[in-house]
Coordinates of C-alpha atoms in Angstrom, one line a residue:
X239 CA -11.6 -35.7 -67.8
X240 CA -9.0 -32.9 -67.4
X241 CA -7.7 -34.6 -64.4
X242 CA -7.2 -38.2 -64.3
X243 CA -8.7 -40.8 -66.0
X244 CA -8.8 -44.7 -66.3
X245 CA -8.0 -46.8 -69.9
X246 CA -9.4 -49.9 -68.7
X247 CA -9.1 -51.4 -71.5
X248 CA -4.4 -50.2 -72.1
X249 CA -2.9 -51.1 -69.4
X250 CA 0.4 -49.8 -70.9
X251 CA -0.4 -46.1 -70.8
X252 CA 3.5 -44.7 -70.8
X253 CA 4.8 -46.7 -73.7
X254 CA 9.4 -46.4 -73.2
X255 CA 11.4 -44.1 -74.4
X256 CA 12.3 -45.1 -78.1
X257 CA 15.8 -44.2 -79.9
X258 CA 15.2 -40.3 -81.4
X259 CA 14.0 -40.1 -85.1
X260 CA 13.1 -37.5 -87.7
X261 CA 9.2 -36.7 -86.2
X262 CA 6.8 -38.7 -89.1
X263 CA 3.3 -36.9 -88.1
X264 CA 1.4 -35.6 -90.9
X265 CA -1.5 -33.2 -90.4
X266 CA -5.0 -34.4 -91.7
X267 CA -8.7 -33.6 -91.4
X268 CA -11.9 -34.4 -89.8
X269 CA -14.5 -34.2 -92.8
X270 CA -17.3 -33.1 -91.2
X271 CA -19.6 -35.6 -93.0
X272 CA -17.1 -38.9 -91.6
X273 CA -17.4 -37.8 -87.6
X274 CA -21.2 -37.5 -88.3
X275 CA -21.1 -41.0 -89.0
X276 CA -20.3 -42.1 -84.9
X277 CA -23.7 -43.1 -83.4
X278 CA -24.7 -43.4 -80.0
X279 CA -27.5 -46.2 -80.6
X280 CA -30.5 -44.1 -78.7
X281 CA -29.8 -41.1 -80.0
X282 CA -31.5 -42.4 -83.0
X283 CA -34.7 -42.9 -80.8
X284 CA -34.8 -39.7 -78.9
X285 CA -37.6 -37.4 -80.8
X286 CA -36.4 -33.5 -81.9
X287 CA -38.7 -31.5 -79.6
X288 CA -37.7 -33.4 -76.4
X289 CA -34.2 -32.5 -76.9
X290 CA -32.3 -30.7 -73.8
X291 CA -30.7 -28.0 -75.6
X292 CA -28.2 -25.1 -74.6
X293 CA -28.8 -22.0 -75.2
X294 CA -27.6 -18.6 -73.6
X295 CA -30.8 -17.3 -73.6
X296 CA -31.6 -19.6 -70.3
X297 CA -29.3 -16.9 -68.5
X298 CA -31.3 -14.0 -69.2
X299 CA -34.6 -15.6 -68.3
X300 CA -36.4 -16.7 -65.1
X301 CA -35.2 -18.8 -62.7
X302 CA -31.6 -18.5 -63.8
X303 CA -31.7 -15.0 -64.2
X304 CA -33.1 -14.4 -60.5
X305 CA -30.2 -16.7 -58.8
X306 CA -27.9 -14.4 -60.7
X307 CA -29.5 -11.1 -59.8
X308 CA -30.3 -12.1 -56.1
X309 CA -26.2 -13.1 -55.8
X310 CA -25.2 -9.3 -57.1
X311 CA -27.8 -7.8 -54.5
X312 CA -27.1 -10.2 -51.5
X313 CA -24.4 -9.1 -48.8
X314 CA -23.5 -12.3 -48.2
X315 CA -23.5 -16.2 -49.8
X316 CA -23.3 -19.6 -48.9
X317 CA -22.2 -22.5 -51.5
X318 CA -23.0 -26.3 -50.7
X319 CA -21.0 -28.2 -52.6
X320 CA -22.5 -31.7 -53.4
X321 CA -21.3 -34.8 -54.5
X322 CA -21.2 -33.4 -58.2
X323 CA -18.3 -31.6 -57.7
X324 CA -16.4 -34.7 -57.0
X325 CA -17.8 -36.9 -60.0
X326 CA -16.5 -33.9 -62.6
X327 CA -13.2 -34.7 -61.2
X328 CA -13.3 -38.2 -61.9
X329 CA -14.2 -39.4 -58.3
X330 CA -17.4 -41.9 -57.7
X331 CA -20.5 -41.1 -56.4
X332 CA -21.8 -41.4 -53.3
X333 CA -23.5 -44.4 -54.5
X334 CA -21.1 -45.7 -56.2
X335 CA -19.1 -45.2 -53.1
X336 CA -20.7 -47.5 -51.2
X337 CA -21.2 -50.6 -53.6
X338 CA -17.2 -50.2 -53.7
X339 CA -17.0 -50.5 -50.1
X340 CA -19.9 -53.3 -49.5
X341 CA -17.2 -55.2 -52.0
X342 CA -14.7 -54.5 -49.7
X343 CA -16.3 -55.6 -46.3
X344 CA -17.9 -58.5 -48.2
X345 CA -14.3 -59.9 -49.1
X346 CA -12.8 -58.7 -45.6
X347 CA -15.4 -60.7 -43.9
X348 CA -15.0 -64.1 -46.0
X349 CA -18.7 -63.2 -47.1
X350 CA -17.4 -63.0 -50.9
X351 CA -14.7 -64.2 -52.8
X352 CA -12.7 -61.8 -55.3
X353 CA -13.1 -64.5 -58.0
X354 CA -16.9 -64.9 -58.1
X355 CA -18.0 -62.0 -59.8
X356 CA -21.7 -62.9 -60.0
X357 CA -22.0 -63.1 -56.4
X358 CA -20.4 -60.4 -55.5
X359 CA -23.0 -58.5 -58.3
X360 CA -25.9 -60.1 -56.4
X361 CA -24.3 -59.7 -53.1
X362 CA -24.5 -55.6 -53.9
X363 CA -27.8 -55.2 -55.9
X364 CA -29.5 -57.0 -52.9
X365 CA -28.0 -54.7 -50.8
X366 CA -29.1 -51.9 -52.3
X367 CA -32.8 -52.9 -52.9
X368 CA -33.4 -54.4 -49.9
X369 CA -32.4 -52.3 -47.5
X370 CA -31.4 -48.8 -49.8
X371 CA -27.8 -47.2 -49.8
X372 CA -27.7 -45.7 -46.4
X373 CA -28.9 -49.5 -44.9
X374 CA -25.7 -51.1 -47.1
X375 CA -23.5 -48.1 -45.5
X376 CA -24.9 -49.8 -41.7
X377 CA -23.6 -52.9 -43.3
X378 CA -20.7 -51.9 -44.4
X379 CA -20.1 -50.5 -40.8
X380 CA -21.9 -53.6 -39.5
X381 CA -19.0 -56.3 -40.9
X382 CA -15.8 -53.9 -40.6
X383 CA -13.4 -54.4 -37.2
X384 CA -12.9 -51.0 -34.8
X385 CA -10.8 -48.7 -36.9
X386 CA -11.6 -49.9 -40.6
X387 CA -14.2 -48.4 -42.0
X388 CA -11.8 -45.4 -41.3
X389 CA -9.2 -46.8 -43.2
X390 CA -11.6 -48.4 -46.1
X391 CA -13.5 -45.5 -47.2
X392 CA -10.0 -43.7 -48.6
X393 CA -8.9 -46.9 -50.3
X394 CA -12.6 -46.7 -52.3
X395 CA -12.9 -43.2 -52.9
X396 CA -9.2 -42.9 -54.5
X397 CA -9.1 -46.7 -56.1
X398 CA -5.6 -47.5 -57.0
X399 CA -4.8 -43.5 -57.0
X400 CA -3.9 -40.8 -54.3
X401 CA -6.0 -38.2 -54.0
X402 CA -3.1 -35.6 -55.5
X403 CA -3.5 -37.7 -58.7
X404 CA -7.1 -35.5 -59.0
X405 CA -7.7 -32.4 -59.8
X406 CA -10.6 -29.8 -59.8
X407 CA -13.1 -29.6 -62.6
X408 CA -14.7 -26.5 -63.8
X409 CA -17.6 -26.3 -60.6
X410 CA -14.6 -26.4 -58.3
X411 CA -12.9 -23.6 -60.4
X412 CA -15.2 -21.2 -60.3
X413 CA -14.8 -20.5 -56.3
X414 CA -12.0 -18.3 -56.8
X415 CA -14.1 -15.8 -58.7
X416 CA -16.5 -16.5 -56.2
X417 CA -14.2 -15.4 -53.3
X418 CA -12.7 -12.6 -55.3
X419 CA -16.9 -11.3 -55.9
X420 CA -17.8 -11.6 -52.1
X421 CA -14.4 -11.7 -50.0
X422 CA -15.1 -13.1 -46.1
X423 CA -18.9 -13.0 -47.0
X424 CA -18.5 -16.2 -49.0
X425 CA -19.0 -19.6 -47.0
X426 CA -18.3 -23.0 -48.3
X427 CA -19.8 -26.0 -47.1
X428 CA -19.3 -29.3 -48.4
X429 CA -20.5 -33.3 -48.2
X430 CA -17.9 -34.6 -49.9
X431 CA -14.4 -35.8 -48.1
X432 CA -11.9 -34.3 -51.1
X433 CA -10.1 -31.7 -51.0
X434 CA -10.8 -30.5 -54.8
X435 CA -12.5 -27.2 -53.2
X436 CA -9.4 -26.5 -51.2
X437 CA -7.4 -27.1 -54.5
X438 CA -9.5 -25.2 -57.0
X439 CA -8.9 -22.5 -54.4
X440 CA -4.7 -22.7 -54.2
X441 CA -4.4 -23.9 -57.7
X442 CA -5.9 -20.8 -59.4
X443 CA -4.0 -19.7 -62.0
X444 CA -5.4 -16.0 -61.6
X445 CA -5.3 -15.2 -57.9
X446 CA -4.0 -18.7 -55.6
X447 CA -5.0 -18.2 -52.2
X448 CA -4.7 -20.1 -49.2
X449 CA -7.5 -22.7 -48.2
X450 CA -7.9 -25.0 -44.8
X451 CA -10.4 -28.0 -44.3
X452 CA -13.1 -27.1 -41.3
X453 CA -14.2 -30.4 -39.7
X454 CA -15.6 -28.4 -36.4
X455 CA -12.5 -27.6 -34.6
X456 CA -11.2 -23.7 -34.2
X457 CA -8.3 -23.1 -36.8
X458 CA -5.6 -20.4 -35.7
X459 CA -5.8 -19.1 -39.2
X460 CA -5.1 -16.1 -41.1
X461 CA -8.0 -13.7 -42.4
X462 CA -6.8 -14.4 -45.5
X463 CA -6.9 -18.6 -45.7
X464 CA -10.1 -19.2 -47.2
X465 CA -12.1 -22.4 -45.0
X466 CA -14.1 -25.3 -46.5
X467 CA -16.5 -26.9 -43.9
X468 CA -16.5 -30.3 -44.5
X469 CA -20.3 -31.8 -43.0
X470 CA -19.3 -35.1 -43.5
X471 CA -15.5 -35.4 -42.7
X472 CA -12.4 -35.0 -44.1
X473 CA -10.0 -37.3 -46.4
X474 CA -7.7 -35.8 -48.6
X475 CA -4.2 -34.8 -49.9
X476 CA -2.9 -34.3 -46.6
X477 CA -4.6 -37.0 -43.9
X478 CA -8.2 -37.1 -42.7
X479 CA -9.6 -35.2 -40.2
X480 CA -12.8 -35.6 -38.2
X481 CA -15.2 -38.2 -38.3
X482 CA -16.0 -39.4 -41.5
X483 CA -20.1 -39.4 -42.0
X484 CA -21.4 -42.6 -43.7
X485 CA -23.7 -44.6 -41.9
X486 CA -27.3 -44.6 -40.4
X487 CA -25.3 -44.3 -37.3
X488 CA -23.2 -41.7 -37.7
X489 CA -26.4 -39.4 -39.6
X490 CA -28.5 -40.3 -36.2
X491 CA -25.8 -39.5 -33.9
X492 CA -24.9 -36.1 -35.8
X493 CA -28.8 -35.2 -34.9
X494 CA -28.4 -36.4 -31.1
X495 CA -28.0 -32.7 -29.7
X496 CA -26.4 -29.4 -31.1
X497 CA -23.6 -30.6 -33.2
X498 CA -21.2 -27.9 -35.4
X499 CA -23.0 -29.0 -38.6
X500 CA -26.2 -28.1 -37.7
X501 CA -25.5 -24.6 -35.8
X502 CA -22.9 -23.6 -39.2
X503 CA -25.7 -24.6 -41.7
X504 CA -28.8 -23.5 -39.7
X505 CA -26.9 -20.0 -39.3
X506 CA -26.0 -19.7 -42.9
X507 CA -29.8 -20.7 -43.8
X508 CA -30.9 -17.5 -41.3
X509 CA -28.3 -15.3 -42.6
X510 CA -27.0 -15.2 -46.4
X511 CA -28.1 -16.7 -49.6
X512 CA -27.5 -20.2 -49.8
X513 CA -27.1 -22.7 -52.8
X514 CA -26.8 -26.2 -53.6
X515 CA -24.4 -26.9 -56.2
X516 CA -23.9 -30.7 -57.1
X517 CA -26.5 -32.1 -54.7
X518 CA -29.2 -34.1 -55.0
X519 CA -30.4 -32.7 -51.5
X520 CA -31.2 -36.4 -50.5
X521 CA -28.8 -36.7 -47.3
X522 CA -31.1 -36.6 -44.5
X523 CA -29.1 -33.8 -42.5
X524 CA -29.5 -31.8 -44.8
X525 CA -33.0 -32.3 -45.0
X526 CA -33.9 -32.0 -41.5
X527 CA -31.8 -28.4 -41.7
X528 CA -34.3 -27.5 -44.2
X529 CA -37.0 -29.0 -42.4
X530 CA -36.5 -27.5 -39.0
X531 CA -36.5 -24.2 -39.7
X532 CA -38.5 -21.8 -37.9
X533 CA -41.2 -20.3 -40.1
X534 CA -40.6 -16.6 -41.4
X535 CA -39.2 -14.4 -43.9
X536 CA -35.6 -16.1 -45.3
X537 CA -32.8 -15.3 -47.7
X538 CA -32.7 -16.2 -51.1
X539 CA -32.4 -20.0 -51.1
X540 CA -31.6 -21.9 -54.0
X541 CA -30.9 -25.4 -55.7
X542 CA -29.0 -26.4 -59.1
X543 CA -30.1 -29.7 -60.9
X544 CA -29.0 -30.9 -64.2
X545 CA -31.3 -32.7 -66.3
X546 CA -28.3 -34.4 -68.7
X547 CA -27.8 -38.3 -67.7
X548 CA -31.8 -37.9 -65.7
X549 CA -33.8 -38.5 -68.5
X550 CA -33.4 -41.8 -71.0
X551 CA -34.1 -40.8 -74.8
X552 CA -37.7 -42.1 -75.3
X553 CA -39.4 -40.7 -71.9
X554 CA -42.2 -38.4 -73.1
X555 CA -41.4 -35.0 -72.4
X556 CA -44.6 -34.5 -70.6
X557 CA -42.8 -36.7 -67.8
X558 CA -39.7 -34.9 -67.6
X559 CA -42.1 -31.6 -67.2
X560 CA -44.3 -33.0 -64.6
X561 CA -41.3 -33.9 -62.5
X562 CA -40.1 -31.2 -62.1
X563 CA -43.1 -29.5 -61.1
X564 CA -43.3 -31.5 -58.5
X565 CA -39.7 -30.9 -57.4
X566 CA -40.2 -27.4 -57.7
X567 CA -43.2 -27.6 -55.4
X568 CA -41.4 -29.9 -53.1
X569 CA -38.8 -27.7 -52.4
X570 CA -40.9 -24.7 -52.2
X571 CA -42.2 -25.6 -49.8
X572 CA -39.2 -25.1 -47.5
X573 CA -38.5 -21.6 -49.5
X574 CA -35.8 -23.3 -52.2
X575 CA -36.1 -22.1 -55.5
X576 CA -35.1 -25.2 -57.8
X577 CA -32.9 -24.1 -61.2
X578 CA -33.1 -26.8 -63.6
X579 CA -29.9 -26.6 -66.4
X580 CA -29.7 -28.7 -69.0
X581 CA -26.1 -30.0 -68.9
X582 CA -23.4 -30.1 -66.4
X583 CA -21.6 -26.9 -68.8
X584 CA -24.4 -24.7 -67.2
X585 CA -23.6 -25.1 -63.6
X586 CA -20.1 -23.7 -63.5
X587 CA -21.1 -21.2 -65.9
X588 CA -24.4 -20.1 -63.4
X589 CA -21.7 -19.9 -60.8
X590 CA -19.5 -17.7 -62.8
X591 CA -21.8 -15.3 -63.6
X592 CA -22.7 -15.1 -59.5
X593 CA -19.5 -13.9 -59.1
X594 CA -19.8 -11.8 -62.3
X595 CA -22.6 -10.3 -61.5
X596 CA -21.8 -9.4 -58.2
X597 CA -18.4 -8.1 -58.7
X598 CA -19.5 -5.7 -61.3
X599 CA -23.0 -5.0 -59.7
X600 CA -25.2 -2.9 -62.2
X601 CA -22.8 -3.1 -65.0
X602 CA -23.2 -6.4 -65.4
X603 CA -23.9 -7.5 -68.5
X604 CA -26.2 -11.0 -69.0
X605 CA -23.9 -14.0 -71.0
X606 CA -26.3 -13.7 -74.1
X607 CA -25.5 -10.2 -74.9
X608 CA -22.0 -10.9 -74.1
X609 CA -21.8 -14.2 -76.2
X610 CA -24.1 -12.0 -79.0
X611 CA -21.3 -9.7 -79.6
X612 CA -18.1 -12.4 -79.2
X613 CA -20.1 -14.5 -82.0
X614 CA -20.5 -11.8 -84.5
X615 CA -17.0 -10.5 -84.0
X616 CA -15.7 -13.7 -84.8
X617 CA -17.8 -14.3 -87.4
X618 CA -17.0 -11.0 -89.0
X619 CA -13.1 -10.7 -88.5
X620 CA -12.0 -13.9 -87.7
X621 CA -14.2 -16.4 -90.3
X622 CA -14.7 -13.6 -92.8
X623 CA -18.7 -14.5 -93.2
X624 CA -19.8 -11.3 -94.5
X625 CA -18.8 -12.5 -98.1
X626 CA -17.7 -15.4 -99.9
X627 CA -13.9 -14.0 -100.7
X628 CA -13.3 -12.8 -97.2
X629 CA -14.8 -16.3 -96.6
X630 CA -12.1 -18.4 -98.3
X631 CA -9.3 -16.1 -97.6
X632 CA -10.5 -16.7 -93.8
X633 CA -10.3 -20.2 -94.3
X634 CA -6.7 -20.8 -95.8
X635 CA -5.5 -18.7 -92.6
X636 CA -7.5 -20.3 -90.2
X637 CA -6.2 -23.9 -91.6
X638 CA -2.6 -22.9 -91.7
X639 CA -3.2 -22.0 -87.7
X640 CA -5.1 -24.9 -86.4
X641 CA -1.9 -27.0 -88.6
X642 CA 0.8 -24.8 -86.7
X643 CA -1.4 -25.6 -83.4
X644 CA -1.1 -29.1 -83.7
X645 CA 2.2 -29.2 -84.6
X646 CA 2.9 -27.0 -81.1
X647 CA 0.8 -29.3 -79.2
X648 CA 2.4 -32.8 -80.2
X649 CA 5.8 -31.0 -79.8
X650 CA 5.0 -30.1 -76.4
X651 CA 4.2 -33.7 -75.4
X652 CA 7.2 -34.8 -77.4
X653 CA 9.3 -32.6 -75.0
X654 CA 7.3 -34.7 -71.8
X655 CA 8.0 -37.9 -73.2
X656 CA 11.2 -37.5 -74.8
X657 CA 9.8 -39.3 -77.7
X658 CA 8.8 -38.8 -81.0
X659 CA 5.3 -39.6 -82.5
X660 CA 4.8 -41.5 -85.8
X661 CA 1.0 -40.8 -86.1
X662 CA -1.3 -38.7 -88.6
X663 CA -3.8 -36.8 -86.7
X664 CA -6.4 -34.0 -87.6
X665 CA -7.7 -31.2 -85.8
X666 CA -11.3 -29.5 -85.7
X667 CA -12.3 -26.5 -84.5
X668 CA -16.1 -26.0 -83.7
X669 CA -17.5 -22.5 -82.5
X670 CA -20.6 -22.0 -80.9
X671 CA -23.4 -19.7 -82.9
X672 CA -25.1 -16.3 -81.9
X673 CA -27.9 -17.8 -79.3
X674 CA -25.4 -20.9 -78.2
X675 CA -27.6 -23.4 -79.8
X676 CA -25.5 -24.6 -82.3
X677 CA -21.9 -25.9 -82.5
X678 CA -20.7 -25.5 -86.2
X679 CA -17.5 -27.2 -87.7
X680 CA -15.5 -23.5 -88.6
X681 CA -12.2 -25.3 -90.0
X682 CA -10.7 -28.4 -90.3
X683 CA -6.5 -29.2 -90.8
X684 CA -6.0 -30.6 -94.8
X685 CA -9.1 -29.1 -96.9
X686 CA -10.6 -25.5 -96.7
X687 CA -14.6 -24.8 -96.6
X688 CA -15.3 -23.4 -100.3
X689 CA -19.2 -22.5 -100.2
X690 CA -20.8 -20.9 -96.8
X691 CA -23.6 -22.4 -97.1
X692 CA -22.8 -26.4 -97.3
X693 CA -21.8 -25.8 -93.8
X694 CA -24.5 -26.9 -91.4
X695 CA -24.9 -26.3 -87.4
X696 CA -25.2 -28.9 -85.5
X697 CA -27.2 -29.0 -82.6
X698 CA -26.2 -28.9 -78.4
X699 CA -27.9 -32.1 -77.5
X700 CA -26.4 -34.2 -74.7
X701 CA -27.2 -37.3 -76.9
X702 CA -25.5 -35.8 -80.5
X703 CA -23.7 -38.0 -82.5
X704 CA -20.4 -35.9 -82.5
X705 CA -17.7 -35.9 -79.6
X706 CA -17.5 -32.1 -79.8
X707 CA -21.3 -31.7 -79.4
X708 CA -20.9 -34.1 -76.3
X709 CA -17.7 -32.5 -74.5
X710 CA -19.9 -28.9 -74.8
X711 CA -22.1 -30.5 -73.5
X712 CA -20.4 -31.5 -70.0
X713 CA -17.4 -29.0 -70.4
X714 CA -15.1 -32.1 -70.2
X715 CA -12.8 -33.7 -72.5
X716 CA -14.4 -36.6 -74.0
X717 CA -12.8 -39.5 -76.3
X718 CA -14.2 -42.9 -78.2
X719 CA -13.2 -45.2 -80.9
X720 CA -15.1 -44.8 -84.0
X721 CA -15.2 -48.0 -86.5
X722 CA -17.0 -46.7 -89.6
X723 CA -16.0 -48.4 -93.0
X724 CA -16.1 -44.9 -94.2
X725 CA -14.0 -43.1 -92.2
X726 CA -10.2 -43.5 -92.0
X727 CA -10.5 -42.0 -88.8
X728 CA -10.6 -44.5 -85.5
X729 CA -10.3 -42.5 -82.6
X730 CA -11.1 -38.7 -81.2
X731 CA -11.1 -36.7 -78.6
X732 CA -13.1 -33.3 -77.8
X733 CA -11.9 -31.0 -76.0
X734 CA -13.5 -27.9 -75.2
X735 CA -13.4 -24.2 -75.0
X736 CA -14.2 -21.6 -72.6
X737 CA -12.7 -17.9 -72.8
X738 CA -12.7 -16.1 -70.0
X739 CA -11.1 -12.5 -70.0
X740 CA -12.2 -8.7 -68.5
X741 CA -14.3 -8.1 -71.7
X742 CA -16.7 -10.9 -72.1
X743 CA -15.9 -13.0 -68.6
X744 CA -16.0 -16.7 -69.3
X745 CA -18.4 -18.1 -72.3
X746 CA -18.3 -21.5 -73.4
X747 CA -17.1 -21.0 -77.1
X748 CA -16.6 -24.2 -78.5
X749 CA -14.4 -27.4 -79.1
X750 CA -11.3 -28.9 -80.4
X751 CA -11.3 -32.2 -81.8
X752 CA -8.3 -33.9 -82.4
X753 CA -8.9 -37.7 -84.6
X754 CA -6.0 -40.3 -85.2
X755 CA -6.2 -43.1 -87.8
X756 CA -4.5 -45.2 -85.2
X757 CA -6.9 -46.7 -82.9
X758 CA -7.6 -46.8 -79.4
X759 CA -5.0 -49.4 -78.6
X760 CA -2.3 -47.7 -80.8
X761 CA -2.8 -44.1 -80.6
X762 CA -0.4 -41.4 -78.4
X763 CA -3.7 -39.8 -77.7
X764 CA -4.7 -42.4 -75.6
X765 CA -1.7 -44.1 -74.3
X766 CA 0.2 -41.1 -72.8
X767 CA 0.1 -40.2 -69.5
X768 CA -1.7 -37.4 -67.3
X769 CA 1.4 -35.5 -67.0
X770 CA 1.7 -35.4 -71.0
X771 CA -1.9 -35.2 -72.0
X772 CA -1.7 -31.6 -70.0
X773 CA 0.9 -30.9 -71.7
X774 CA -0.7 -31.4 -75.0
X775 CA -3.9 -29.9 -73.9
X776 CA -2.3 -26.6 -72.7
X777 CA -0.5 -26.3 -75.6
X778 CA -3.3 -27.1 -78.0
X779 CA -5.5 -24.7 -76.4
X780 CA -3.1 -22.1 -75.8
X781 CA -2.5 -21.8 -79.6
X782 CA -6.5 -21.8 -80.2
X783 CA -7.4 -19.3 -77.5
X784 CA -4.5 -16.7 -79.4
X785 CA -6.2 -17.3 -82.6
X786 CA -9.8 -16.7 -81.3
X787 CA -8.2 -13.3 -79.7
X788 CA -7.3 -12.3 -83.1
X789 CA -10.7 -10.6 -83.9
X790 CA -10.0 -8.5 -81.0
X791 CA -6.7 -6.9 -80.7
X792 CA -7.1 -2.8 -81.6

């Protein structure tokens, strides 16, 4: 949710300018006890030990640990990108992707009409299950004219937006470390038709570099200009280019002879590490690569999967295990070593310790020792826990900052929006512990922590009750309306944090919260637009990450 998102349910996002007045926000709290009170129905159902937690120790240990070793010792490395990367920005599925369209060449062909909703919900699901999603693509294909599926598949993938209106999520953003680790031995392949690789790559705030879009023609570029292979076509900020793959069709007529795709991917295969980031590994090209091999010794080959959103609650964890053994063995079988990660924060983090790893070879130091020593400095010079004075003096400080960040960060959307907000709002900070198992509410804006011990961790479960524990989670910014008689409190938003520096490289730290007593339908945190939210955001977290550098400075 860093780049765009939809309010489906406030249509006026950018409320007008309003005449200038003396600014009326005051600065409150979260009590830690009210947030608690937000309940996502089968969380309550979902038993303790079948919890998917995070921990930092999952970096130092087998199978994780091997991907990250084998990437510092390889001489050269080959990312597929999957669909994944696309849904963090805010884009649909592939899936998702084609129920859009087979709504689209349902209504173009008189099939359906736009105001009978429950056939056009039958007219998909029967789709779907009758003849699965690559048979609705054929149909898709099957009632568009010559030229429109072309046309149609933009029009779904963006919705009402452009495709400059998204922006890359934190997968995406880790391929600029990635390039910087392994130079012209890095290849990028991708399924999807953005152009949120291309971006991460000349958006990066560190070292921007140039990137093209391959779609199988030679490119009189530069050494320098860093090129994305797009498998499946091209559609983004600046036109499409190639065909764009969809249908049964196009997948049988990609395998009729040698075609780019296949020569590209079946050399990287033969030649370099290669990992699947973001993909389910279900598109059958990418399959028969795998499949067709010739038998022999191979590079390191390997596959990331995330377990959050797989799973509901109350499946026994005995099923979730056997699973996964059998993936494991079914991918084996073709030499891919499958890395299962708990949530979706663990995948650009496995990626930036790739290009960690390899860029500082055998100095390297594994995320839990790194995270180890970042924890206890904080805790020591920054939160004062050795004692309870140092404690409370910590905690009057700490307050008097997160207040002075707020302040900066409504200021700065004040500035965008040439308004002024008449709204109370509180802020939160939560810090992860020592072994990145537990987030912990550290401070809050209007009352100061008195006795150490009343504070409890709370635990990194994708299904947790609290918005910070859930934006962790996926390394996104999250927000919900909360209607509690208890609380005063109606609406929140998590955002989280990730340092990332010389010292300690990135490590997922912790989250922000920020709660209004206006709700959903009144609040400036959900009614501004993207333009002003990143305002806020980069201001807010700007003013957080120079306090959590405190503990550090010599």
């Amino acid at each position: 949710m860093d780049g765009p998102r939809r309010r489906a349910d406030h249509h006026e996002v950018h409320a007008p300018p309003q005449p200038r007045r003396r600014r009326q926000i005051a600065v409150g709290c979260i009590p830690a006890q009210e947030e608690g009170q937000t309940t996502i129905d089968r969380c309550r159902t979902r038993e303790a030990d079948h919890r998917l937690s995070v921990s930092f120790s999952a970096f130092s240990q087998p199978p994780l640990r091997d991907l990250i070793n084998d990437a510092r010792d390889t001489p050269k490395l080959s990312l597929l990108l999957g669909a994944g990367t696309s849904i963090e920005a805010g884009l649909p599925s592939w899936s998702a992707l084609i129920e859009r369209l087979l709504v689209r060449a349902g209504t173009a062909s008189g099939t359906l009409t736009t105001a009978d909703e429950d056939g056009t919900n039958r007219w998909v699901a029967e789709a779907v299950r009758r003849d699965g999603y690559l048979g609705a693509a054929a149909i898709v294909e099957a009632l568009a004219e010559d030229g429109q599926l072309g046309e149609w598949i933009p029009l779904d993938l963006y919705g009402e937006r452009s495709p400059s209106d998204f922006f890359p999520g934190p997968i995406a953003q880790q391929l600029p470390r990635l390039v910087d680790a392994f130079g012209t031995d890095l290849e990028i392949f991708t399924t999807n038709y953005d152009d949120l690789a291309e971006q991460a790559l000349r958006d990066d705030p560190v070292s921007p570099r140039q990137a093209a879009a391959y779609v199988g023609e030679h490119l009189g570029v530069g050494a320098d200009v860093v090129q994305v292979r797009h498998l499946h076509g091209y559609a983004g900020r600046d036109g499409q280019a190639g065909t764009l793959v969809l249908s049964e069709a196009d997948y049988q007529r990609m395998q009729q002879g040698a075609s780019w795709q296949a020569n590209q991917v079946g050399a990287a295969l033969a030649n370099s590490m290669f990992v699947f980031v973001g993909s389910s590994l279900a598109d059958p090209n990418l399959l028969r690569y795998l499949y067709g091999e010739p038998p022999g010794n191979k590079p390191p080959r390997y596959a990331i999967f995330v377990r959050q959103d797989t799973y509901e609650p109350e499946v026994p964890d005995g099923v979730r295990k056997a699973r996964e053994a059998a993936v494991r063995s079914r991918w084996g079988a073709v030499g891919v070593t499958v890395v299962f990660v708990d949530h979706y924060v663990e995948v650009a983090q496995a990626l930036s310790e790739m290009a960690r790893a390899k860029r500082l070879g055998e100095s390297y130091v594994p995320l839990p020792d790194r995270a180890a020593t970042w924890v206890t400095t904080v805790n020591d010079r920054l939160l004062g826990l050795a004692a309870d004075e140092t404690f409370q003096r910590a905690q009057s400080q700490i307050v008097t900052r997160l207040r002075e960040a707020l302040q900066a960060a409504v200021a700065a959307a004040e500035r965008l929006e040439q308004r002024q907000w008449d709204e109370t709002l509180a802020l939160t900070l939560w810090l992860v512990d020592e072994p990145g198992e537990h987030l912990i509410n550290r401070a809050t804006t209007d009352r100061l922590h008195i006795d150490r011990a009343t504070i409890e961790p709370v635990h990194i479960d994708e299904y947790a009750r609290w918005v910070a524990v859930r934006a962790y989670c996926r390394g996104k910014i999250l927000a919900e309306s909360r209607e509690t008689y208890a609380s005063r409190w109606h609406f929140i938003r998590g955002l989280p944090l990730v340092i990332d520096d010389d010292e300690f490289g990135r490590i997922p730290v912790g989250c922000v919260t920020v709660t209004s007593m206006k709700r959903r339908d009144e609040t400036m945190l959900n009614a501004i637009d993207d333009a002003v939210e990143a305002g806020f955001n980069r201001a807010l977290r700007t003013a957080i990450y120079e306090l959590l550098a405190q503990p550090f400075r010599h």
